[in-house]
Tab-separated table of C-alpha atoms in Angstrom:
chain	number	residue	atom	x	y	z
A	1	MET	CA	22.918	15.199	0.621
A	2	VAL	CA	24.661	11.833	0.690
A	3	SER	CA	28.108	11.579	-0.822
A	4	GLU	CA	28.684	9.097	-3.646
A	5	GLN	CA	29.798	5.708	-2.450
A	6	HIS	CA	31.793	2.898	-4.029
A	7	THR	CA	29.273	0.252	-4.982
A	8	ILE	CA	29.339	-3.416	-5.794
A	9	ARG	CA	28.526	-2.740	-9.407
A	10	ASP	CA	31.579	-0.515	-9.750
A	11	ILE	CA	33.870	-3.536	-9.694
A	12	PHE	CA	31.970	-5.079	-12.602
A	13	GLN	CA	32.495	-1.957	-14.694
A	14	SER	CA	36.260	-1.818	-14.230
A	15	GLU	CA	38.853	-2.603	-16.866
A	16	HIS	CA	39.658	-5.796	-14.966
A	17	CYS	CA	36.183	-7.248	-15.526
A	18	GLN	CA	35.671	-9.922	-18.191
A	19	HIS	CA	32.269	-10.609	-19.735
A	20	PHE	CA	31.006	-13.967	-21.020
A	21	SER	CA	27.760	-14.450	-22.951
A	22	PRO	CA	25.950	-17.776	-23.312
A	23	THR	CA	26.159	-19.676	-26.581
A	24	GLU	CA	24.013	-22.473	-27.916
A	25	ASP	CA	24.540	-25.961	-26.531
A	26	ASN	CA	27.229	-24.957	-24.043
A	27	GLY	CA	25.739	-26.719	-21.047
A	28	SER	CA	24.180	-25.571	-17.818
A	29	LEU	CA	24.822	-22.188	-16.281
A	30	SER	CA	27.147	-23.725	-13.670
A	31	THR	CA	29.128	-25.437	-16.448
A	32	GLN	CA	29.401	-22.162	-18.370
A	33	LEU	CA	30.577	-20.483	-15.188
A	34	SER	CA	33.306	-23.072	-14.612
A	35	GLU	CA	34.525	-22.703	-18.185
A	36	ALA	CA	34.542	-18.909	-17.869
A	37	MET	CA	36.508	-19.059	-14.622
A	38	GLY	CA	38.991	-21.434	-16.238
A	39	THR	CA	39.482	-18.922	-19.039
A	40	VAL	CA	40.009	-16.034	-16.612
A	41	MET	CA	42.520	-18.002	-14.521
A	42	ASP	CA	44.061	-19.725	-17.571
A	43	ILE	CA	43.695	-23.180	-16.056
A	44	ASP	CA	41.756	-26.338	-16.826
A	45	PRO	CA	38.240	-25.873	-15.363
A	46	ARG	CA	38.384	-29.462	-14.062
A	47	ILE	CA	41.012	-28.540	-11.468
A	48	LEU	CA	39.066	-25.618	-9.995
A	49	ASP	CA	37.879	-25.904	-6.418
A	50	PRO	CA	34.294	-27.192	-6.415
A	51	LEU	CA	31.776	-24.458	-7.167
A	52	TYR	CA	29.529	-26.315	-4.723
A	53	ASN	CA	31.660	-25.052	-1.820
A	54	GLU	CA	30.604	-21.464	-2.564
A	55	ILE	CA	27.101	-21.741	-4.012
A	56	ASN	CA	24.581	-24.452	-4.811
A	57	PRO	CA	25.113	-25.153	-8.560
A	58	GLU	CA	21.690	-26.744	-9.049
A	59	ALA	CA	19.990	-23.768	-7.408
A	60	LEU	CA	22.069	-21.415	-9.568
A	61	ASN	CA	20.851	-23.254	-12.667
A	62	GLU	CA	17.236	-22.881	-11.500
A	63	ILE	CA	17.316	-19.315	-10.174
A	64	PHE	CA	16.880	-17.814	-13.653
A	65	THR	CA	13.618	-19.344	-14.807
A	66	LEU	CA	11.610	-16.284	-15.891
A	67	ASP	CA	10.952	-15.194	-19.441
A	68	SER	CA	12.335	-12.052	-21.014
A	69	THR	CA	9.118	-10.048	-20.553
A	70	HIS	CA	10.194	-9.138	-17.005
A	71	GLN	CA	12.059	-5.846	-16.973
A	72	ARG	CA	14.238	-6.805	-14.035
A	73	THR	CA	15.408	-10.339	-13.499
A	74	PRO	CA	17.484	-11.747	-10.633
A	75	GLU	CA	21.208	-11.328	-10.339
A	76	VAL	CA	23.619	-13.372	-8.247
A	77	ILE	CA	26.991	-12.164	-6.964
A	78	PHE	CA	29.491	-14.259	-5.019
A	79	SER	CA	33.230	-14.949	-4.632
A	80	TRP	CA	35.100	-17.938	-6.009
A	81	HIS	CA	38.870	-18.349	-6.197
A	82	ASP	CA	39.293	-14.788	-4.909
A	83	HIS	CA	37.337	-13.427	-7.870
A	84	ALA	CA	34.007	-11.626	-7.696
A	85	ILE	CA	31.385	-13.093	-10.017
A	86	GLN	CA	28.123	-11.581	-11.219
A	87	VAL	CA	25.537	-13.699	-13.041
A	88	ARG	CA	22.536	-12.180	-14.805
A	89	GLN	CA	19.790	-13.610	-16.949
A	90	PRO	CA	20.001	-15.011	-19.547
A	91	GLY	CA	23.324	-16.401	-18.400
A	92	GLU	CA	25.450	-13.274	-18.729
A	93	ILE	CA	28.569	-13.776	-16.597
A	94	TYR	CA	30.961	-11.071	-15.346
A	95	ILE	CA	34.190	-11.966	-13.523
A	96	THR	CA	36.684	-9.588	-11.922
A	97	ASN	CA	39.957	-10.092	-10.100
A	98	GLU	CA	38.562	-8.403	-6.979
A	99	PRO	CA	39.205	-10.783	-4.063
A	100	LEU	CA	36.052	-10.154	-2.043
A	101	VAL	CA	32.440	-9.181	-2.555
A	102	PRO	CA	31.941	-5.761	-0.903
A	103	GLU	CA	29.378	-5.192	1.805
A	104	LEU	CA	25.841	-4.272	0.835
A	105	ASP	CA	25.577	-0.572	0.092
A	106	ALA	CA	23.206	2.186	-0.945
A	107	ASP	CA	23.130	1.178	-4.622
A	108	LEU	CA	21.639	-2.220	-4.031
A	109	PRO	CA	18.339	-3.541	-5.046
A	110	LEU	CA	13.405	-1.317	-3.066
A	111	ALA	CA	7.778	0.805	-3.069
A	112	THR	CA	6.597	2.981	-0.548
A	113	GLU	CA	3.051	3.707	0.475
A	114	PHE	CA	2.554	5.690	-2.729
A	115	ALA	CA	-0.687	7.444	-1.791
A	116	GLY	CA	0.873	8.947	1.322
A	117	ALA	CA	3.745	10.759	-0.368
A	118	PRO	CA	5.549	10.443	-3.687
A	119	PHE	CA	8.782	9.341	-2.042
A	120	GLY	CA	9.433	7.324	1.076
A	121	SER	CA	12.454	6.779	3.254
A	122	THR	CA	15.819	6.498	1.546
A	123	ASP	CA	17.017	4.074	4.215
A	124	ALA	CA	17.446	0.366	3.589
A	125	ILE	CA	15.718	-2.054	5.969
A	126	THR	CA	17.470	-5.234	7.037
A	127	TYR	CA	16.036	-8.438	8.525
A	128	GLU	CA	17.823	-11.520	9.802
A	129	TYR	CA	16.853	-15.013	8.697
A	130	ALA	CA	17.928	-18.515	9.705
A	131	PRO	CA	18.958	-21.306	7.300
A	132	THR	CA	15.791	-23.179	8.227
A	133	ASP	CA	13.500	-20.268	7.303
A	134	ASP	CA	11.360	-20.233	4.174
A	135	LEU	CA	13.053	-17.330	2.396
A	136	GLY	CA	10.118	-16.688	0.083
A	137	THR	CA	7.858	-16.110	3.069
A	138	GLU	CA	10.515	-13.975	4.770
A	139	VAL	CA	10.820	-11.752	1.693
A	140	VAL	CA	7.068	-11.240	1.364
A	141	LEU	CA	6.755	-10.413	5.061
A	142	ALA	CA	9.681	-7.993	4.932
A	143	VAL	CA	8.215	-6.073	1.999
A	144	THR	CA	4.654	-5.980	3.321
A	145	ASN	CA	5.920	-4.828	6.720
A	146	ALA	CA	7.814	-1.998	5.029
A	147	ILE	CA	4.784	-0.901	3.024
A	148	GLY	CA	2.403	-1.396	5.922
A	149	ILE	CA	-0.022	-3.795	4.250
A	150	ASP	CA	-1.242	-7.342	4.848
A	151	SER	CA	0.640	-10.095	3.021
A	152	GLN	CA	-2.594	-10.963	1.209
A	153	ALA	CA	-2.664	-7.472	-0.335
A	154	VAL	CA	0.486	-7.776	-2.469
A	155	THR	CA	-0.103	-7.275	-6.171
A	156	GLU	CA	2.697	-9.519	-7.433
A	157	ARG	CA	3.538	-13.189	-6.998
A	158	LEU	CA	7.052	-13.827	-5.768
A	159	ALA	CA	7.222	-16.853	-8.082
A	160	ASP	CA	6.836	-14.462	-11.024
A	161	ARG	CA	10.085	-12.769	-9.996
A	162	ILE	CA	12.313	-15.587	-8.768
A	163	ASN	CA	12.193	-19.349	-8.268
A	164	PRO	CA	11.365	-19.647	-4.529
A	165	ASP	CA	12.848	-23.143	-4.173
A	166	ALA	CA	16.107	-22.074	-5.788
A	167	LEU	CA	16.159	-18.979	-3.578
A	168	ASN	CA	15.963	-21.220	-0.516
A	169	GLU	CA	18.763	-23.490	-1.684
A	170	LEU	CA	21.244	-21.064	-3.217
A	171	PHE	CA	23.251	-20.300	-0.065
A	172	GLN	CA	22.180	-23.144	2.209
A	173	PRO	CA	25.069	-24.554	4.329
A	174	LEU	CA	27.001	-27.549	3.014
A	175	ALA	CA	26.049	-31.038	4.100
A	176	ASP	CA	28.662	-30.899	6.884
A	177	GLY	CA	27.246	-27.592	8.153
A	178	THR	CA	29.890	-25.333	6.608
A	179	PRO	CA	28.169	-22.009	5.789
A	180	ARG	CA	28.163	-20.342	2.407
A	181	THR	CA	28.332	-16.661	3.374
A	182	ASN	CA	30.121	-14.744	0.624
A	183	GLY	CA	27.386	-13.962	-1.865
A	184	TYR	CA	23.899	-12.648	-2.437
A	185	VAL	CA	20.990	-12.729	-4.853
A	186	SER	CA	18.936	-9.629	-5.659
A	187	PHE	CA	15.670	-9.073	-7.514
A	188	GLY	CA	12.750	-6.682	-7.736
A	189	PHE	CA	9.467	-7.273	-5.926
A	190	GLU	CA	6.524	-4.900	-5.275
A	191	GLY	CA	8.659	-1.874	-6.189
A	192	TYR	CA	11.458	-2.913	-3.822
A	193	PHE	CA	14.961	-4.082	-4.476
A	194	VAL	CA	15.311	-7.238	-2.401
A	195	THR	CA	18.759	-8.581	-1.534
A	196	VAL	CA	19.171	-11.963	0.163
A	197	SER	CA	22.686	-12.492	1.507
A	198	GLY	CA	24.425	-15.722	2.291
A	199	ASN	CA	25.284	-14.303	5.718
A	200	GLY	CA	21.663	-14.510	6.852
A	201	MET	CA	20.310	-11.058	6.002
A	202	VAL	CA	17.421	-9.848	3.845
A	203	THR	CA	17.847	-6.197	2.839
A	204	ILE	CA	15.096	-4.227	1.110
A	205	ARG	CA	14.999	-0.725	-0.265
A	206	SER	CA	12.358	1.086	-2.279
A	207	GLU	CA	13.171	2.081	-5.835
A	208	LEU	CA	11.546	5.444	-5.132
A	209	GLY	CA	13.660	5.930	-2.019
A	210	GLN	CA	16.776	5.246	-4.051
A	211	LEU	CA	15.578	7.627	-6.757
A	212	LYS	CA	15.117	10.384	-4.177
A	213	GLU	CA	18.587	9.867	-2.734
A	214	LYS	CA	20.537	9.409	-5.949
A	215	GLY	CA	18.500	11.770	-8.114
A	216	GLY	CA	16.714	11.032	-11.350
A	217	ASN	CA	14.151	12.013	-13.945
A	218	ILE	CA	10.453	11.220	-14.166
A	219	LEU	CA	8.157	11.406	-17.169
A	220	VAL	CA	4.596	12.513	-16.337
A	221	VAL	CA	2.270	11.480	-19.155
A	222	GLY	CA	-1.432	11.280	-19.894
A	223	ASP	CA	-4.196	12.516	-22.162
A	224	VAL	CA	-5.755	14.596	-19.374
A	225	PRO	CA	-6.689	18.258	-18.831
A	226	SER	CA	-3.939	20.690	-17.856
A	227	ASP	CA	-5.331	21.136	-14.345
A	228	VAL	CA	-4.635	17.444	-13.683
A	229	PHE	CA	-0.969	18.009	-14.531
A	230	ASP	CA	-0.999	21.050	-12.235
A	231	ALA	CA	-2.424	18.942	-9.405
A	232	GLU	CA	0.268	16.318	-9.987
A	233	ARG	CA	2.968	18.984	-9.913
A	234	SER	CA	1.619	20.208	-6.575
A	235	TYR	CA	1.655	16.638	-5.293
A	236	LEU	CA	5.216	15.984	-6.434
A	237	MET	CA	6.958	19.225	-5.571
A	238	ASN	CA	5.458	19.902	-2.161
A	239	ASP	CA	8.083	19.363	0.518
A	240	PRO	CA	7.868	22.046	3.235
A	241	ASP	CA	10.820	20.594	5.133
A	242	SER	CA	13.384	21.100	2.364
A	243	THR	CA	15.301	24.097	1.097
A	244	ARG	CA	15.097	23.923	-2.660
A	245	TYR	CA	16.214	25.348	-5.931
A	246	ASP	CA	13.187	25.039	-8.217
A	247	LEU	CA	13.789	25.419	-11.937
A	248	PHE	CA	10.730	25.731	-14.180
A	249	ALA	CA	11.056	25.374	-17.947
A	250	LEU	CA	8.017	26.938	-19.596
A	251	LEU	CA	7.370	25.912	-23.192
A	252	ASP	CA	3.624	26.480	-23.346
A	253	ARG	CA	2.646	29.013	-20.697
A	254	SER	CA	3.813	32.373	-19.460
A	255	PRO	CA	5.485	33.059	-16.103
A	256	THR	CA	2.403	35.099	-15.219
A	257	ALA	CA	0.152	32.064	-15.646
A	258	LEU	CA	2.519	29.919	-13.597
A	259	GLN	CA	2.717	32.407	-10.722
A	260	ARG	CA	-1.032	32.976	-10.650
A	261	GLN	CA	-1.729	29.285	-10.364
A	262	ALA	CA	-2.549	28.152	-6.826
A	263	THR	CA	0.548	26.398	-5.510
A	264	PRO	CA	1.815	25.487	-2.055
A	265	ALA	CA	3.500	28.350	-0.216
A	266	GLN	CA	7.231	28.116	-0.815
A	267	PRO	CA	9.596	28.350	2.156
A	268	PRO	CA	11.278	31.773	2.185
A	269	LEU	CA	14.747	30.335	1.569
A	270	ASN	CA	13.707	28.604	-1.665
A	271	THR	CA	15.139	29.946	-4.901
A	272	VAL	CA	12.960	29.769	-8.008
A	273	GLU	CA	14.195	30.237	-11.557
A	274	ILE	CA	11.846	30.302	-14.536
A	275	VAL	CA	13.391	29.578	-17.924
A	276	ASP	CA	10.827	31.012	-20.325
A	277	TYR	CA	11.124	29.542	-23.813
A	278	GLN	CA	9.417	32.219	-25.920
A	279	ALA	CA	8.189	30.444	-29.012
A	280	ALA	CA	6.775	32.482	-31.895
A	281	VAL	CA	3.205	31.646	-30.943
A	282	ARG	CA	3.640	33.421	-27.595
A	283	SER	CA	4.912	36.977	-27.698
A	284	THR	CA	7.654	38.260	-25.441
A	285	ALA	CA	5.332	40.898	-24.066
A	286	ALA	CA	2.836	38.298	-22.964
A	287	ALA	CA	5.562	36.330	-21.260
A	288	VAL	CA	7.080	39.074	-19.127
A	289	THR	CA	5.860	39.477	-15.591
A	290	SER	CA	6.989	41.266	-12.482
A	291	PRO	CA	9.313	38.895	-10.626
A	292	GLN	CA	8.386	37.887	-7.125
A	293	GLU	CA	10.911	37.701	-4.317
A	294	ASN	CA	13.432	34.875	-4.848
A	295	VAL	CA	12.164	34.375	-8.421
A	296	GLN	CA	14.478	34.833	-11.399
A	297	ILE	CA	13.031	34.827	-14.929
A	298	THR	CA	15.353	33.932	-17.799
A	299	PRO	CA	13.838	34.434	-21.276
A	300	ILE	CA	15.071	32.140	-24.073
A	301	SER	CA	14.083	33.278	-27.557
A	302	GLY	CA	16.319	31.037	-29.646
A	303	THR	CA	16.095	27.383	-30.597
A	304	LEU	CA	15.371	24.272	-28.549
A	305	THR	CA	19.127	23.756	-28.410
A	306	ASP	CA	19.416	27.146	-26.687
A	307	LEU	CA	16.765	26.025	-24.205
A	308	GLN	CA	18.636	22.779	-23.596
A	309	THR	CA	21.886	24.666	-22.980
A	310	ALA	CA	20.206	27.090	-20.564
A	311	LEU	CA	18.647	24.301	-18.511
A	312	ILE	CA	21.904	22.351	-18.277
A	313	HIS	CA	23.744	25.520	-17.239
A	314	SER	CA	21.202	26.418	-14.538
A	315	VAL	CA	21.232	22.890	-13.115
A	316	ALA	CA	25.025	22.626	-13.231
A	317	LEU	CA	25.369	25.833	-11.196
A	318	GLN	CA	23.871	23.927	-8.260
A	319	GLU	CA	26.696	21.387	-8.270
A	320	GLU	CA	28.621	23.362	-5.647
A	321	TYR	CA	25.838	22.653	-3.144
A	322	VAL	CA	26.195	18.928	-3.740
A	323	ARG	CA	29.985	19.111	-3.627
A	324	ASP	CA	29.882	21.055	-0.353
A	325	ASP	CA	27.210	18.722	1.035
A	326	ARG	CA	24.792	21.598	1.667
A	327	PRO	CA	21.152	20.777	2.468
A	328	ILE	CA	19.485	21.931	-0.778
A	329	ASP	CA	17.274	19.940	-3.141
A	330	VAL	CA	17.281	20.679	-6.859
A	331	GLN	CA	14.018	20.162	-8.744
A	332	LEU	CA	13.393	20.771	-12.433
A	333	TYR	CA	9.877	20.945	-13.855
A	334	VAL	CA	9.302	21.048	-17.633
A	335	ASP	CA	5.725	22.154	-18.237
A	336	THR	CA	5.331	20.248	-21.532
A	337	LEU	CA	7.461	18.291	-23.989
A	338	GLN	CA	4.866	18.692	-26.724
A	339	PRO	CA	6.800	21.383	-28.685
A	340	VAL	CA	9.879	19.144	-28.599
A	341	VAL	CA	7.873	16.176	-29.886
A	342	GLU	CA	6.423	18.300	-32.686
A	343	ALA	CA	9.798	19.768	-33.731
A	344	THR	CA	10.708	17.574	-36.703
A	345	SER	CA	14.307	18.784	-36.656
A	346	THR	CA	14.849	17.736	-33.014
A	347	ASP	CA	15.526	14.217	-31.776
A	348	ILE	CA	13.666	14.181	-28.466
A	349	ALA	CA	15.941	11.581	-26.867
A	350	MET	CA	19.030	13.603	-27.789
A	351	PHE	CA	17.346	16.731	-26.418
A	352	LEU	CA	16.470	15.071	-23.113
A	353	THR	CA	19.513	12.912	-22.378
A	354	PRO	CA	22.001	15.711	-21.514
A	355	ILE	CA	19.398	17.485	-19.364
A	356	CYS	CA	18.598	14.262	-17.500
A	357	ARG	CA	22.309	13.616	-17.008
A	358	ALA	CA	22.771	17.104	-15.512
A	359	VAL	CA	19.886	16.562	-13.071
A	360	ARG	CA	21.340	13.233	-11.926
A	361	GLY	CA	24.734	14.921	-11.598
A	362	VAL	CA	23.421	17.193	-8.813
A	363	ARG	CA	21.256	14.412	-7.354
A	364	GLY	CA	18.171	16.408	-8.230
A	365	LEU	CA	14.734	15.369	-9.440
A	366	GLY	CA	13.394	16.281	-12.848
A	367	TYR	CA	9.740	16.115	-13.889
A	368	TYR	CA	8.809	16.303	-17.573
A	369	THR	CA	5.170	16.410	-18.653
A	370	LEU	CA	3.766	15.176	-21.941
A	371	PRO	CA	0.009	15.561	-22.535
A	372	GLN	CA	-0.370	12.391	-24.574
A	373	ASP	CA	-1.576	8.883	-23.929
A	374	ARG	CA	1.251	6.616	-22.779
A	375	ASP	CA	0.545	4.240	-25.666
A	376	SER	CA	1.152	6.992	-28.212
A	377	PHE	CA	4.087	7.112	-30.617
A	378	PRO	CA	6.670	9.129	-28.644
A	379	MET	CA	6.624	6.795	-25.642
A	380	ASP	CA	8.696	4.122	-27.347
A	381	GLU	CA	11.369	6.684	-28.112
A	382	ILE	CA	11.673	8.579	-24.851
A	383	GLU	CA	10.441	6.480	-21.914
A	384	SER	CA	13.768	4.655	-21.689
A	385	VAL	CA	15.502	8.011	-21.052
A	386	PHE	CA	13.723	8.353	-17.702
A	387	ASP	CA	14.117	6.634	-14.338
A	388	ALA	CA	10.353	6.319	-13.800
A	389	THR	CA	7.068	7.170	-15.474
A	390	ILE	CA	3.888	8.535	-13.913
A	391	GLU	CA	0.758	7.873	-15.940
A	392	LEU	CA	-2.300	10.085	-15.339
A	393	ARG	CA	-5.964	9.510	-16.096
A	394	VAL	CA	-9.392	10.772	-15.084
A	395	SER	CA	-11.792	8.053	-13.921
A	396	GLU	CA	-15.153	8.018	-12.190
A	397	ARG	CA	-13.240	8.534	-8.951
A	398	GLY	CA	-11.522	11.661	-10.287
A	399	PRO	CA	-7.866	12.281	-11.299
A	400	GLU	CA	-5.639	9.262	-10.708
A	401	GLN	CA	-2.030	8.241	-11.173
A	402	ARG	CA	0.071	5.125	-11.325
A	403	TRP	CA	3.843	4.782	-11.220
A	404	ILE	CA	5.879	2.621	-13.600
A	405	LEU	CA	9.258	1.732	-12.060
A	406	PRO	CA	11.574	0.151	-14.658
A	407	LYS	CA	14.411	-1.082	-12.458
A	408	THR	CA	12.191	-3.285	-10.322
A	409	GLY	CA	9.730	-3.859	-13.178
A	410	TYR	CA	6.865	-2.747	-10.937
A	411	THR	CA	3.688	-0.836	-11.804
A	412	THR	CA	1.509	0.434	-8.986
A	413	GLU	CA	-2.247	0.237	-8.886
A	414	TRP	CA	-4.126	3.417	-9.834
A	415	PHE	CA	-4.504	5.768	-6.865
A	416	PRO	CA	-5.839	9.316	-6.406
A	417	ILE	CA	-3.792	12.438	-6.949
A	418	ILE	CA	-3.720	14.176	-3.594
A	419	GLU	CA	-3.150	17.840	-4.317
A	420	ASN	CA	-1.160	19.486	-1.542
A	421	ARG	CA	-2.278	22.982	-0.588
């Protein structure tokens, strides 16, 4: 496990950070920035050192040219007058009294070769570039090299994510050759977080790799047969090299059915707990089974709130492994959210949010299945709770999946579910 690190975004969430929103007819982004800095420093903006010395103002004005339909838009961070500044679309400005922009770290803005494995490397990849390089080309090459595909095979246009000309000009040296080195611009592209630094580095990291390292929660959805969900579970949870605590929440099947299902052989050191939510339609007698070695079965016969409490408690017990930096991976699998959706007295987002928070707290991975079409009613309510969505379908080629990654705004092509046995 990797210990939590101080990140760049931490300084923009501190009590010393001031936020400025754009208003109508208040000039260009660079003008708004100068006025905001004047307010923070309590001086006339006209006597500030030229913004041009730190960043190209015209490029800054042009860097945010995309419409609001993109889920992740660029952000620019740099230092000016010993203050750290963050600019987001549509002109949201954050200014702190931190004197320097920290180094790039693990929380910064990156797909993997999805069909090979659900998660790729958690490591960031860094490339050097020269001021004379075409940064757009460098970014595309860096990402395609990481994925292992030809540059002609990318599914997105870089121009749909960031203005390539503005990207080139943002941190170009001054006319006299003085470098601008104290800032960076980041954006999503092909499922990667891409960070271009003024100091001549392009850093990329997959959103999935970051999800694996930091922990998160994934909704698995589709109007498909149950065996397709079982195949996807096998695909997601198979990792023979890890020592895991697997927590299964059963809302629609018995432990017997789960244990009889063909699954990959678990390493002997793995611990498995089954939280069996015994709804009225499924009798306690039908749910009980003889526990296998390293398998604990916890029956829950109360309400959905009791189930929620039990899951949070079981996940939280694994926190000591994270705190002690022990090599154990926590994985939660909820066999179906359908009973939660159908419970009129339960707000599904309120049911899920504390569970998802607990999973992230131990840097685990949670998978939650919902046997409905992604365009159905509940999606609007619950998809925002999760860190990613996997959509399933059955086509002429057989069971397929595609991943929807909200932070980079990337959706993969459909690809086969490779069941691991």
